[in-house]
Amino acid sequence: MSDPTKPNDPLLREHGRKGITRRGFLKGAGLTAAGTALLEGVQAFNSEAATSTNSEVTELGPGPVPVRLHVNGKEHAVSIEPRTTLAEALRIHLGMTGTKIICDRGACSGCTVWLDKVPVNSCMMLAVDAIGHEVTTIEGLSTESEPHPLQAAFVKHDAMQCGFCTPGMVMSCAALLEKNPHPSEHDVRHAIAGNLCRCGTYPRVFSATLEAAGNMRRA
Amino acid sequence: MVTHTNKNSLLQDAPPTRAENTDEKTVSMPIGVPGYTLRDEQREVPITEPPVWPINKDLKYVGKPYERLDGHAKVTGRARYTADVQLPGMLYAAFVNATLPHAKVVSVDTSAAERYPGVKGVHVIQHMLGGAVLRDPSLEQANYPVVRYAGQPIAAVAATTPYAAEDAAALVKVRYQPMEFVVDLDKARAANAPLVFPGPADQAGTAGGGGGPHNVPQTGNVHGPSIRKVGDVEQGFRSAEIVVEGHYTTQVQTHSALETHGVVADWKPDMLTVWASTQGTASVREELAGFFNIPMSQVRVITEFMGGGFGAKFGAGNAGVVAAALSKKTGAPVRLMLDRKEEHLSVGNRPSSDQMLRIGANNDGTISAIHLVSYGTAGCGTGAGCSGPATNLYKYAAIRTEDNDVFTNAGPGSAMRAPGHPPGDFALEQTIDELAVKLNQDPIAFRDVIDEHPVRKVERQIVRESDLWKSRNPMAGADRGPVKRGVGLAQSVWYRFVSMDSSAEVRIHKDGSLEVLSAVQDIGSGIRTVMAQILAEQFGVPPEQIAVRIGDTNYPVGPDSGGSVTTLSLTPAVRDAAWQASQKFLAEIGPAFGADAADLELVDGQVRSKSGKMQPVSFKRAAAKMKTEQIAVQSKRIPDYDRSKYLTYGGVDVAEVKVDTELGRVHVTRVLSVHDCGRPMNPSQVISQINGGIIQGISYTLFENRLLDPNYGLMVNPNLEQYKITGSRETPDIQVQLVEAYIGQSSTDASGIGEAAGIVSIGAAIGNAVYNALGVRIRQTPMTPAVVLAALNRPAQGGDLI
């Protein structure tokens, strides 16, 4: 494990480290947390990890910890290492691969999910920090029988090419419509300012979102 | 696929002529642009070819903006990409990458990694894929592949979790013997520069182009020149009444597809199955079979959905062979997806360019000579040549182009969307604009003289009549305020490449359901939907009722998606299969209705009698009369009908910019993009690709730049926050004018669009617009605020009337 106190000198002749990674740092440091939501989440699961009662600080990990996550209206019990990001927990542990990991450092919004209806980058958040919150993913936006009006508008306007950024785009735009039923194109541009699309589909994301807003207002 | 394109090489690369003994028929085909130049031309075509389609307005499904068949899967997150594949018992692999830009690897100690909990296997790379290869391998004695760039993969670890794989990868101890390195183009071509290769080295191309010329000299790190010449350039410049010369530089761009390179490989004794994020299922199979020396029939490659490629995703690559080796070693499926940093460093980029371009012209507007000398770096690869536009866009009396690759200690370049053309066009079209200024001619009128392409002539006419062009002030630098507006145009050229590895099978089932199968992959351009539209047109049923099965080498071979070949290569095979299957179908069910097959036709989902002898029957009811469960026909691409014509196509892009002369920022505010692609099969999808080409081209022109630290040889921005790509707020208002341009080349008459779309010409259009705004020409990309402000500090050149 990298020693975070030493600089990562690229000219070291014997050198097998990848430098300091966020995940490595978290694991090396263990994870201490005093958040009540976190404690409730792990205690509700009767976790051994949460039995440290004679201290105000609870230490989890570095091994897997059982937690409960509320995702798309259902409670899921998963066993994850505390360093697991929400994006990884969704994709790897819950099999919800609609949420994409693209930059893995909060620069592209491909991993956008809602935390209590607020869009967040799920790659920048630990899964344990989502305990006690309602997570909504792209899989939870529509029902089996009926797509969200925004999803229908995305298809109609061809607001996608390869489609890899699309779930994040949809989650960002749908969050905008929750908050602002009368968006302007400027509002849409602002709402997806962090969502990168390499195929260059932005113009059609604008038009799809504006049309969906109109349809939702009429509905 | 050839990269170094000119008209002659296209002819040489064209497929062999059809067998003389094939029965042919003469057909009359629509040619030209409806509303402008539409007419009929005769073609000799094989007798088995389907009837000629009329122009799009007279078709029901083809040529219409159908919704993407896989749209709902993509917007709901159900679409399964390679990165999403999870198999029982699957291991996660992580690379160990070189931390130095140039070194010999002395030893690789994997013992600690192998002991790490959860680790199931470690693989040390013995054979490096990608980049140039020494002509004489004996010049280099080494136990492991020589490290030629920081980030080159050295080994990989497979473990039960991604965390364990990453942790263990950090435990692999690599001992290096560092070597002198060079990452800067100018330093690399200087005398006594550290050598990236100890002798001449060449890189092969891929299905997407890239690679570079072989059999050229190499001096130090300079691989070239690759020279092409037509006519007497010296004489051309002597006779020229005006000569314009410019020095243009462009940066290295990385593909930055949002889904990184990677595979999930499942090695079983009798079958290697690989899910790959690839532009060519066939190319992955071929490389894996060759690498492991196993039969191609025992390698299956699957690409259900694919998160972007842009030219860098052909073949198995290091990730593919390493994952397969780890799967073989561990007996479990192995997932190896690159992370964002690796994606920037090790799997391709668009090479830089440093071009001296000189053009001589006469007062009547004709070009007497073009001389281009270019140097560019594709890192430890080749493929920086950028003479395509200069060679193929305009007519000239003489040309000489000298392309040079300069090796540096950086990741190998690869084909990237219209290889060589965005940099080449940036220089050429700004120089043409400059000539127009010097000749005191309108930029469109000047191009009318030097450009023989009949379709671009129509496209220029559309531009000339557009509000955007009419709003252009011909006086450069005329705006008085600090934010100056400008409008400029540039033209693009690309080539009609046909992949003969384009086959499809069409199946009619007894219940009336329809299937079409091909190994082709849909990289986002929408071939899945287009295939369904073709069957819909043939059988008269809506596209959403057609089952399209693609992205699997178990199906008939499909083209690799590079060089804009997919739609133009595959669609005729699909149509031919559908047509022949329909003929078999009518012959089989005719007797049940007492009808002769020749009297029957399929229209709007019904079997009808041309003579009216029989009441129409629904296709589904008719299918129930089939004698067997299934009628299946497989067809293969036949060569283009007339390979002497219409070898190139392109478009005209117009940009409006607002340049903030105090902050140095260039804002692209509006774009008009007028493009052709033969018969547009699905105009909505075509427009999406053109939007994308424009936006990616703006990104290249204004923002993107792979920055290497000259002291350490490391990339300083291997991410997506400091490697800036165009986002929503920098996206202009784009108007696409799609021109139907019929050329009579196949049963669908489609061309491609991926390369011609915007990416080639928008950079030069922005350059010309910036000149129109400022009266100062910027010959460098990316046009960052610093570059713009530096250009503005030069003596004012404003006021030129163009």
mmCIF file of N, CA and C in Angstrom, chain A residues 1 10-11 13-18 23 27 81 83-84 88 91-93 95 97-98 100 102-103 105 107 138-139 142 147 151 154-156 158 160-167 189 192-193 196-200 202-204 206, chain B residues 67-68 71 74-77 81 83-84 86 92 95 99-100 116 162-163 166-167 170 172 174-176 253-256 258-259 306-308 310 340 523-524 684 687-689 692 695-696 704 712 714 721 725-729 731:
data_model
loop_
_atom_site.group_PDB
_atom_site.id
_atom_site.type_symbol
_atom_site.label_atom_id
_atom_site.label_comp_id
_atom_site.label_asym_id
_atom_site.label_seq_id
_atom_site.Cartn_x
_atom_site.Cartn_y
_atom_site.Cartn_z
ATOM 1 N N MET A 1 0.845 -1.197 0.000
ATOM 2 C CA MET A 1 0.000 0.000 0.000
ATOM 3 C C MET A 1 0.877 1.242 0.000
ATOM 4 N N PRO A 10 8.213 9.861 -9.713
ATOM 5 C CA PRO A 10 8.136 8.983 -10.883
ATOM 6 C C PRO A 10 9.486 8.448 -11.316
ATOM 7 N N LEU A 11 10.557 9.008 -10.802
ATOM 8 C CA LEU A 11 11.863 8.553 -11.240
ATOM 9 C C LEU A 11 12.471 7.507 -10.300
ATOM 10 N N ARG A 13 13.699 4.255 -9.134
ATOM 11 C CA ARG A 13 14.129 3.179 -10.023
ATOM 12 C C ARG A 13 13.403 1.878 -9.720
ATOM 13 N N GLU A 14 13.113 1.662 -8.482
ATOM 14 C CA GLU A 14 12.333 0.471 -8.160
ATOM 15 C C GLU A 14 10.984 0.955 -7.694
ATOM 16 N N HIS A 15 10.014 0.641 -8.466
ATOM 17 C CA HIS A 15 8.777 1.355 -8.253
ATOM 18 C C HIS A 15 7.628 0.506 -8.732
ATOM 19 N N GLY A 16 6.818 0.052 -7.810
ATOM 20 C CA GLY A 16 5.675 -0.754 -8.233
ATOM 21 C C GLY A 16 4.371 -0.137 -7.854
ATOM 22 N N ARG A 17 4.416 1.095 -7.326
ATOM 23 C CA ARG A 17 3.168 1.651 -6.815
ATOM 24 C C ARG A 17 2.424 2.402 -7.906
ATOM 25 N N LYS A 18 1.140 2.520 -7.730
ATOM 26 C CA LYS A 18 0.352 3.310 -8.663
ATOM 27 C C LYS A 18 0.108 4.695 -8.090
ATOM 28 N N ARG A 23 -9.258 5.155 -3.342
ATOM 29 C CA ARG A 23 -9.735 3.947 -2.694
ATOM 30 C C ARG A 23 -8.665 3.363 -1.782
ATOM 31 N N LYS A 27 -8.860 2.720 2.187
ATOM 32 C CA LYS A 27 -8.669 1.428 2.809
ATOM 33 C C LYS A 27 -7.538 1.485 3.819
ATOM 34 N N GLU A 81 -17.176 -3.545 1.172
ATOM 35 C CA GLU A 81 -16.077 -2.881 1.856
ATOM 36 C C GLU A 81 -16.450 -1.407 1.995
ATOM 37 N N ARG A 83 -14.906 1.196 1.627
ATOM 38 C CA ARG A 83 -14.363 2.096 0.603
ATOM 39 C C ARG A 83 -15.160 2.031 -0.697
ATOM 40 N N THR A 84 -16.154 1.164 -0.780
ATOM 41 C CA THR A 84 -16.930 1.019 -2.011
ATOM 42 C C THR A 84 -17.727 2.294 -2.280
ATOM 43 N N GLU A 88 -20.118 1.904 -7.469
ATOM 44 C CA GLU A 88 -19.662 0.512 -7.507
ATOM 45 C C GLU A 88 -20.651 -0.409 -6.797
ATOM 46 N N ARG A 91 -23.535 -0.966 -9.195
ATOM 47 C CA ARG A 91 -23.197 -1.746 -10.380
ATOM 48 C C ARG A 91 -22.757 -3.161 -10.034
ATOM 49 N N ILE A 92 -21.864 -3.277 -9.082
ATOM 50 C CA ILE A 92 -21.260 -4.584 -8.828
ATOM 51 C C ILE A 92 -22.109 -5.395 -7.856
ATOM 52 N N HIS A 93 -22.563 -4.749 -6.783
ATOM 53 C CA HIS A 93 -23.230 -5.516 -5.728
ATOM 54 C C HIS A 93 -24.725 -5.647 -5.974
ATOM 55 N N GLY A 95 -26.028 -5.122 -9.166
ATOM 56 C CA GLY A 95 -26.246 -5.483 -10.573
ATOM 57 C C GLY A 95 -26.993 -4.424 -11.366
ATOM 58 N N THR A 97 -26.524 -1.904 -13.609
ATOM 59 C CA THR A 97 -25.423 -1.386 -14.418
ATOM 60 C C THR A 97 -25.844 -0.224 -15.318
ATOM 61 N N GLY A 98 -27.076 0.226 -15.173
ATOM 62 C CA GLY A 98 -27.480 1.411 -15.934
ATOM 63 C C GLY A 98 -26.661 2.622 -15.543
ATOM 64 N N LYS A 100 -23.428 4.454 -15.086
ATOM 65 C CA LYS A 100 -22.123 4.201 -15.700
ATOM 66 C C LYS A 100 -21.003 4.876 -14.927
ATOM 67 N N ILE A 102 -17.487 6.478 -15.730
ATOM 68 C CA ILE A 102 -16.779 6.939 -16.925
ATOM 69 C C ILE A 102 -15.436 7.569 -16.550
ATOM 70 N N CYS A 103 -15.477 8.588 -15.694
ATOM 71 C CA CYS A 103 -14.206 9.220 -15.281
ATOM 72 C C CYS A 103 -13.804 8.751 -13.885
ATOM 73 N N ARG A 105 -14.222 10.171 -11.113
ATOM 74 C CA ARG A 105 -13.744 11.214 -10.219
ATOM 75 C C ARG A 105 -14.578 12.493 -10.325
ATOM 76 N N ALA A 107 -16.065 14.138 -12.774
ATOM 77 C CA ALA A 107 -15.884 15.141 -13.820
ATOM 78 C C ALA A 107 -16.871 15.018 -14.973
ATOM 79 N N ILE A 138 -31.293 5.136 -12.737
ATOM 80 C CA ILE A 138 -31.967 5.136 -14.042
ATOM 81 C C ILE A 138 -32.976 3.982 -14.116
ATOM 82 N N GLU A 139 -32.662 2.879 -13.450
ATOM 83 C CA GLU A 139 -33.588 1.729 -13.484
ATOM 84 C C GLU A 139 -34.888 2.050 -12.745
ATOM 85 N N SER A 142 -38.404 4.800 -14.459
ATOM 86 C CA SER A 142 -39.620 4.431 -15.180
ATOM 87 C C SER A 142 -40.150 3.134 -14.608
ATOM 88 N N PRO A 147 -42.364 4.290 -19.766
ATOM 89 C CA PRO A 147 -41.150 5.071 -19.556
ATOM 90 C C PRO A 147 -41.495 6.453 -19.014
ATOM 91 N N GLN A 151 -37.717 10.054 -20.920
ATOM 92 C CA GLN A 151 -37.083 8.953 -21.651
ATOM 93 C C GLN A 151 -37.711 8.801 -23.034
ATOM 94 N N PHE A 154 -36.359 11.538 -25.172
ATOM 95 C CA PHE A 154 -34.978 11.259 -25.595
ATOM 96 C C PHE A 154 -34.982 10.341 -26.832
ATOM 97 N N VAL A 155 -35.833 9.331 -26.807
ATOM 98 C CA VAL A 155 -35.868 8.407 -27.945
ATOM 99 C C VAL A 155 -36.396 9.131 -29.178
ATOM 100 N N LYS A 156 -37.460 9.895 -28.988
ATOM 101 C CA LYS A 156 -38.077 10.587 -30.124
ATOM 102 C C LYS A 156 -37.092 11.566 -30.766
ATOM 103 N N ASP A 158 -33.867 11.403 -30.702
ATOM 104 C CA ASP A 158 -32.563 10.771 -30.913
ATOM 105 C C ASP A 158 -31.487 11.457 -30.065
ATOM 106 N N MET A 160 -29.274 10.583 -28.242
ATOM 107 C CA MET A 160 -28.247 9.601 -27.840
ATOM 108 C C MET A 160 -27.569 9.104 -29.107
ATOM 109 N N GLN A 161 -26.333 8.700 -28.967
ATOM 110 C CA GLN A 161 -25.705 7.932 -30.042
ATOM 111 C C GLN A 161 -25.206 6.634 -29.419
ATOM 112 N N CYS A 162 -23.980 6.606 -28.926
ATOM 113 C CA CYS A 162 -23.533 5.333 -28.344
ATOM 114 C C CYS A 162 -24.344 5.007 -27.099
ATOM 115 N N GLY A 163 -24.845 6.025 -26.415
ATOM 116 C CA GLY A 163 -25.751 5.785 -25.295
ATOM 117 C C GLY A 163 -25.091 5.660 -23.940
ATOM 118 N N PHE A 164 -23.760 5.776 -23.895
ATOM 119 C CA PHE A 164 -23.081 5.509 -22.634
ATOM 120 C C PHE A 164 -23.287 6.643 -21.634
ATOM 121 N N CYS A 165 -23.427 7.865 -22.113
ATOM 122 C CA CYS A 165 -23.680 9.000 -21.213
ATOM 123 C C CYS A 165 -25.156 9.148 -20.911
ATOM 124 N N THR A 166 -25.992 8.424 -21.661
ATOM 125 C CA THR A 166 -27.435 8.688 -21.646
ATOM 126 C C THR A 166 -28.084 8.516 -20.274
ATOM 127 N N PRO A 167 -27.805 7.449 -19.535
ATOM 128 C CA PRO A 167 -28.447 7.351 -18.219
ATOM 129 C C PRO A 167 -28.149 8.557 -17.326
ATOM 130 N N ARG A 189 -29.089 23.558 -20.490
ATOM 131 C CA ARG A 189 -27.626 23.582 -20.655
ATOM 132 C C ARG A 189 -26.946 23.605 -19.286
ATOM 133 N N ILE A 192 -27.081 20.197 -17.389
ATOM 134 C CA ILE A 192 -26.184 19.124 -17.849
ATOM 135 C C ILE A 192 -24.771 19.660 -18.102
ATOM 136 N N ALA A 193 -24.466 20.791 -17.494
ATOM 137 C CA ALA A 193 -23.138 21.378 -17.698
ATOM 138 C C ALA A 193 -22.032 20.409 -17.279
ATOM 139 N N LEU A 196 -20.803 14.946 -19.588
ATOM 140 C CA LEU A 196 -20.053 14.910 -20.837
ATOM 141 C C LEU A 196 -20.621 13.861 -21.787
ATOM 142 N N CYS A 197 -20.679 14.239 -23.056
ATOM 143 C CA CYS A 197 -21.096 13.315 -24.115
ATOM 144 C C CYS A 197 -20.042 13.387 -25.192
ATOM 145 N N ARG A 198 -19.386 12.287 -25.504
ATOM 146 C CA ARG A 198 -18.323 12.328 -26.499
ATOM 147 C C ARG A 198 -18.877 12.226 -27.916
ATOM 148 N N CYS A 199 -20.057 11.664 -28.074
ATOM 149 C CA CYS A 199 -20.645 11.604 -29.418
ATOM 150 C C CYS A 199 -21.195 12.961 -29.836
ATOM 151 N N GLY A 200 -21.365 13.876 -28.884
ATOM 152 C CA GLY A 200 -21.837 15.211 -29.228
ATOM 153 C C GLY A 200 -23.330 15.273 -29.481
ATOM 154 N N TYR A 202 -25.549 16.829 -27.395
ATOM 155 C CA TYR A 202 -26.189 17.866 -26.569
ATOM 156 C C TYR A 202 -27.398 18.544 -27.231
ATOM 157 N N PRO A 203 -27.326 18.966 -28.510
ATOM 158 C CA PRO A 203 -28.471 19.717 -29.055
ATOM 159 C C PRO A 203 -29.782 18.954 -28.924
ATOM 160 N N ARG A 204 -29.698 17.646 -29.061
ATOM 161 C CA ARG A 204 -30.929 16.867 -29.011
ATOM 162 C C ARG A 204 -31.346 16.578 -27.569
ATOM 163 N N PHE A 206 -31.122 18.961 -25.409
ATOM 164 C CA PHE A 206 -31.857 20.202 -25.130
ATOM 165 C C PHE A 206 -33.295 20.068 -25.637
ATOM 166 N N GLU B 67 -37.149 6.213 -35.188
ATOM 167 C CA GLU B 67 -36.529 6.175 -33.862
ATOM 168 C C GLU B 67 -35.572 4.998 -33.765
ATOM 169 N N ARG B 68 -34.498 5.195 -33.048
ATOM 170 C CA ARG B 68 -33.514 4.144 -32.796
ATOM 171 C C ARG B 68 -34.191 2.930 -32.165
ATOM 172 N N GLY B 71 -33.271 2.570 -28.663
ATOM 173 C CA GLY B 71 -33.375 3.805 -27.884
ATOM 174 C C GLY B 71 -33.887 3.563 -26.477
ATOM 175 N N LYS B 74 -31.368 2.121 -24.209
ATOM 176 C CA LYS B 74 -30.328 3.063 -23.798
ATOM 177 C C LYS B 74 -30.842 4.064 -22.760
ATOM 178 N N VAL B 75 -32.075 4.539 -22.910
ATOM 179 C CA VAL B 75 -32.547 5.557 -21.953
ATOM 180 C C VAL B 75 -32.984 4.958 -20.623
ATOM 181 N N THR B 76 -33.193 3.663 -20.587
ATOM 182 C CA THR B 76 -33.610 3.039 -19.330
ATOM 183 C C THR B 76 -32.470 2.346 -18.607
ATOM 184 N N GLY B 77 -31.277 2.343 -19.213
ATOM 185 C CA GLY B 77 -30.141 1.679 -18.574
ATOM 186 C C GLY B 77 -30.123 0.176 -18.793
ATOM 187 N N TYR B 81 -23.541 -2.918 -21.959
ATOM 188 C CA TYR B 81 -22.249 -2.672 -22.590
ATOM 189 C C TYR B 81 -21.238 -3.679 -22.036
ATOM 190 N N ALA B 83 -18.662 -3.080 -20.361
ATOM 191 C CA ALA B 83 -18.346 -2.715 -18.978
ATOM 192 C C ALA B 83 -19.391 -3.245 -18.000
ATOM 193 N N ASP B 84 -20.576 -3.574 -18.497
ATOM 194 C CA ASP B 84 -21.672 -4.006 -17.630
ATOM 195 C C ASP B 84 -21.775 -5.528 -17.502
ATOM 196 N N GLN B 86 -21.455 -9.079 -16.358
ATOM 197 C CA GLN B 86 -21.062 -9.770 -15.121
ATOM 198 C C GLN B 86 -21.374 -11.245 -15.291
ATOM 199 N N TYR B 92 -11.868 -9.718 -11.636
ATOM 200 C CA TYR B 92 -11.583 -8.352 -12.098
ATOM 201 C C TYR B 92 -10.076 -8.210 -12.233
ATOM 202 N N PHE B 95 -4.324 -3.462 -14.602
ATOM 203 C CA PHE B 95 -2.981 -3.397 -15.177
ATOM 204 C C PHE B 95 -1.974 -2.830 -14.186
ATOM 205 N N THR B 99 5.872 3.513 -15.008
ATOM 206 C CA THR B 99 5.886 4.837 -14.401
ATOM 207 C C THR B 99 6.941 5.731 -15.031
ATOM 208 N N LEU B 100 7.728 5.173 -15.931
ATOM 209 C CA LEU B 100 8.769 5.959 -16.606
ATOM 210 C C LEU B 100 8.458 6.010 -18.092
ATOM 211 N N TYR B 116 -1.491 -11.862 -2.328
ATOM 212 C CA TYR B 116 -2.511 -10.949 -1.799
ATOM 213 C C TYR B 116 -3.868 -11.639 -1.790
ATOM 214 N N PRO B 162 -12.561 -5.893 -7.697
ATOM 215 C CA PRO B 162 -11.734 -4.861 -8.331
ATOM 216 C C PRO B 162 -10.762 -4.230 -7.348
ATOM 217 N N TYR B 163 -11.170 -4.165 -6.087
ATOM 218 C CA TYR B 163 -10.279 -3.550 -5.085
ATOM 219 C C TYR B 163 -9.049 -4.417 -4.868
ATOM 220 N N GLU B 166 -6.690 -4.011 -7.764
ATOM 221 C CA GLU B 166 -5.959 -2.746 -7.723
ATOM 222 C C GLU B 166 -4.878 -2.764 -6.634
ATOM 223 N N ASP B 167 -5.254 -3.252 -5.469
ATOM 224 C CA ASP B 167 -4.288 -3.335 -4.365
ATOM 225 C C ASP B 167 -3.087 -4.189 -4.763
ATOM 226 N N ALA B 170 -0.590 -2.823 -7.237
ATOM 227 C CA ALA B 170 0.369 -1.891 -6.633
ATOM 228 C C ALA B 170 1.498 -2.631 -5.932
ATOM 229 N N VAL B 172 3.061 -5.277 -7.319
ATOM 230 C CA VAL B 172 3.999 -5.824 -8.307
ATOM 231 C C VAL B 172 5.204 -4.895 -8.362
ATOM 232 N N VAL B 174 8.410 -3.580 -10.102
ATOM 233 C CA VAL B 174 9.068 -3.508 -11.405
ATOM 234 C C VAL B 174 10.380 -2.767 -11.241
ATOM 235 N N ARG B 175 11.468 -3.404 -11.651
ATOM 236 C CA ARG B 175 12.771 -2.721 -11.635
ATOM 237 C C ARG B 175 13.091 -2.253 -13.046
ATOM 238 N N TYR B 176 13.420 -0.963 -13.147
ATOM 239 C CA TYR B 176 13.681 -0.368 -14.452
ATOM 240 C C TYR B 176 15.144 -0.003 -14.607
ATOM 241 N N GLN B 253 -4.730 14.877 -29.718
ATOM 242 C CA GLN B 253 -6.071 14.734 -29.148
ATOM 243 C C GLN B 253 -6.253 13.262 -28.782
ATOM 244 N N THR B 254 -6.890 12.998 -27.660
ATOM 245 C CA THR B 254 -7.173 11.593 -27.355
ATOM 246 C C THR B 254 -8.637 11.310 -27.649
ATOM 247 N N HIS B 255 -8.919 10.050 -27.962
ATOM 248 C CA HIS B 255 -10.280 9.699 -28.389
ATOM 249 C C HIS B 255 -11.289 9.936 -27.275
ATOM 250 N N SER B 256 -10.894 9.560 -26.052
ATOM 251 C CA SER B 256 -11.750 9.789 -24.890
ATOM 252 C C SER B 256 -13.175 9.255 -25.068
ATOM 253 N N LEU B 258 -16.339 7.376 -23.968
ATOM 254 C CA LEU B 258 -16.785 7.330 -22.580
ATOM 255 C C LEU B 258 -16.693 5.920 -21.999
ATOM 256 N N GLU B 259 -16.980 4.906 -22.805
ATOM 257 C CA GLU B 259 -16.658 3.556 -22.339
ATOM 258 C C GLU B 259 -15.200 3.300 -22.711
ATOM 259 N N MET B 306 -21.959 -0.563 -27.342
ATOM 260 C CA MET B 306 -20.579 -0.128 -27.347
ATOM 261 C C MET B 306 -20.525 1.373 -27.088
ATOM 262 N N GLY B 307 -19.751 1.762 -26.081
ATOM 263 C CA GLY B 307 -19.775 3.145 -25.624
ATOM 264 C C GLY B 307 -18.782 4.075 -26.287
ATOM 265 N N GLY B 308 -18.719 4.054 -27.607
ATOM 266 C CA GLY B 308 -17.894 5.016 -28.333
ATOM 267 C C GLY B 308 -16.519 4.487 -28.672
ATOM 268 N N PHE B 310 -14.452 5.982 -32.012
ATOM 269 C CA PHE B 310 -13.822 7.089 -32.747
ATOM 270 C C PHE B 310 -12.502 6.691 -33.391
ATOM 271 N N ARG B 340 -9.759 5.621 -16.679
ATOM 272 C CA ARG B 340 -9.723 6.817 -17.523
ATOM 273 C C ARG B 340 -8.301 7.238 -17.867
ATOM 274 N N ILE B 523 -21.922 1.091 -33.180
ATOM 275 C CA ILE B 523 -21.077 1.898 -32.291
ATOM 276 C C ILE B 523 -21.752 3.211 -31.922
ATOM 277 N N GLY B 524 -23.037 3.301 -32.234
ATOM 278 C CA GLY B 524 -23.775 4.515 -31.911
ATOM 279 C C GLY B 524 -24.282 5.223 -33.149
ATOM 280 N N SER B 684 -32.416 11.202 -39.326
ATOM 281 C CA SER B 684 -32.278 11.641 -37.936
ATOM 282 C C SER B 684 -30.942 11.179 -37.357
ATOM 283 N N ILE B 687 -28.084 13.138 -38.890
ATOM 284 C CA ILE B 687 -27.945 14.476 -38.303
ATOM 285 C C ILE B 687 -27.288 14.381 -36.921
ATOM 286 N N SER B 688 -27.647 13.354 -36.167
ATOM 287 C CA SER B 688 -26.980 13.160 -34.872
ATOM 288 C C SER B 688 -25.476 13.036 -35.047
ATOM 289 N N GLN B 689 -25.054 12.281 -36.051
ATOM 290 C CA GLN B 689 -23.609 12.116 -36.270
ATOM 291 C C GLN B 689 -22.957 13.412 -36.700
ATOM 292 N N GLY B 692 -22.505 15.591 -33.856
ATOM 293 C CA GLY B 692 -21.387 15.066 -33.078
ATOM 294 C C GLY B 692 -20.043 15.417 -33.676
ATOM 295 N N ILE B 695 -19.380 19.076 -32.892
ATOM 296 C CA ILE B 695 -19.062 19.328 -31.484
ATOM 297 C C ILE B 695 -17.684 18.768 -31.139
ATOM 298 N N GLN B 696 -17.371 17.586 -31.658
ATOM 299 C CA GLN B 696 -16.042 17.018 -31.409
ATOM 300 C C GLN B 696 -14.965 17.872 -32.080
ATOM 301 N N GLU B 704 -9.245 20.736 -26.440
ATOM 302 C CA GLU B 704 -8.532 19.511 -26.059
ATOM 303 C C GLU B 704 -7.031 19.628 -26.296
ATOM 304 N N TYR B 712 9.385 15.094 -16.948
ATOM 305 C CA TYR B 712 9.110 13.754 -16.421
ATOM 306 C C TYR B 712 8.520 12.807 -17.463
ATOM 307 N N LEU B 714 5.440 12.580 -18.264
ATOM 308 C CA LEU B 714 4.129 12.101 -17.814
ATOM 309 C C LEU B 714 3.040 13.016 -18.360
ATOM 310 N N GLU B 721 -11.410 16.364 -16.320
ATOM 311 C CA GLU B 721 -11.626 17.743 -15.870
ATOM 312 C C GLU B 721 -10.537 18.677 -16.398
ATOM 313 N N ILE B 725 -13.190 18.600 -22.757
ATOM 314 C CA ILE B 725 -13.931 18.373 -24.002
ATOM 315 C C ILE B 725 -15.206 19.216 -23.973
ATOM 316 N N THR B 726 -15.732 19.484 -25.156
ATOM 317 C CA THR B 726 -16.900 20.358 -25.266
ATOM 318 C C THR B 726 -18.038 19.842 -24.398
ATOM 319 N N GLY B 727 -18.630 20.740 -23.638
ATOM 320 C CA GLY B 727 -19.816 20.415 -22.861
ATOM 321 C C GLY B 727 -21.018 21.176 -23.376
ATOM 322 N N SER B 728 -22.103 21.081 -22.628
ATOM 323 C CA SER B 728 -23.355 21.664 -23.104
ATOM 324 C C SER B 728 -23.251 23.169 -23.287
ATOM 325 N N ARG B 729 -22.483 23.825 -22.433
ATOM 326 C CA ARG B 729 -22.449 25.285 -22.491
ATOM 327 C C ARG B 729 -21.597 25.821 -23.631
ATOM 328 N N THR B 731 -21.676 24.323 -26.587
ATOM 329 C CA THR B 731 -22.286 23.802 -27.813
ATOM 330 C C THR B 731 -23.062 24.907 -28.520
#
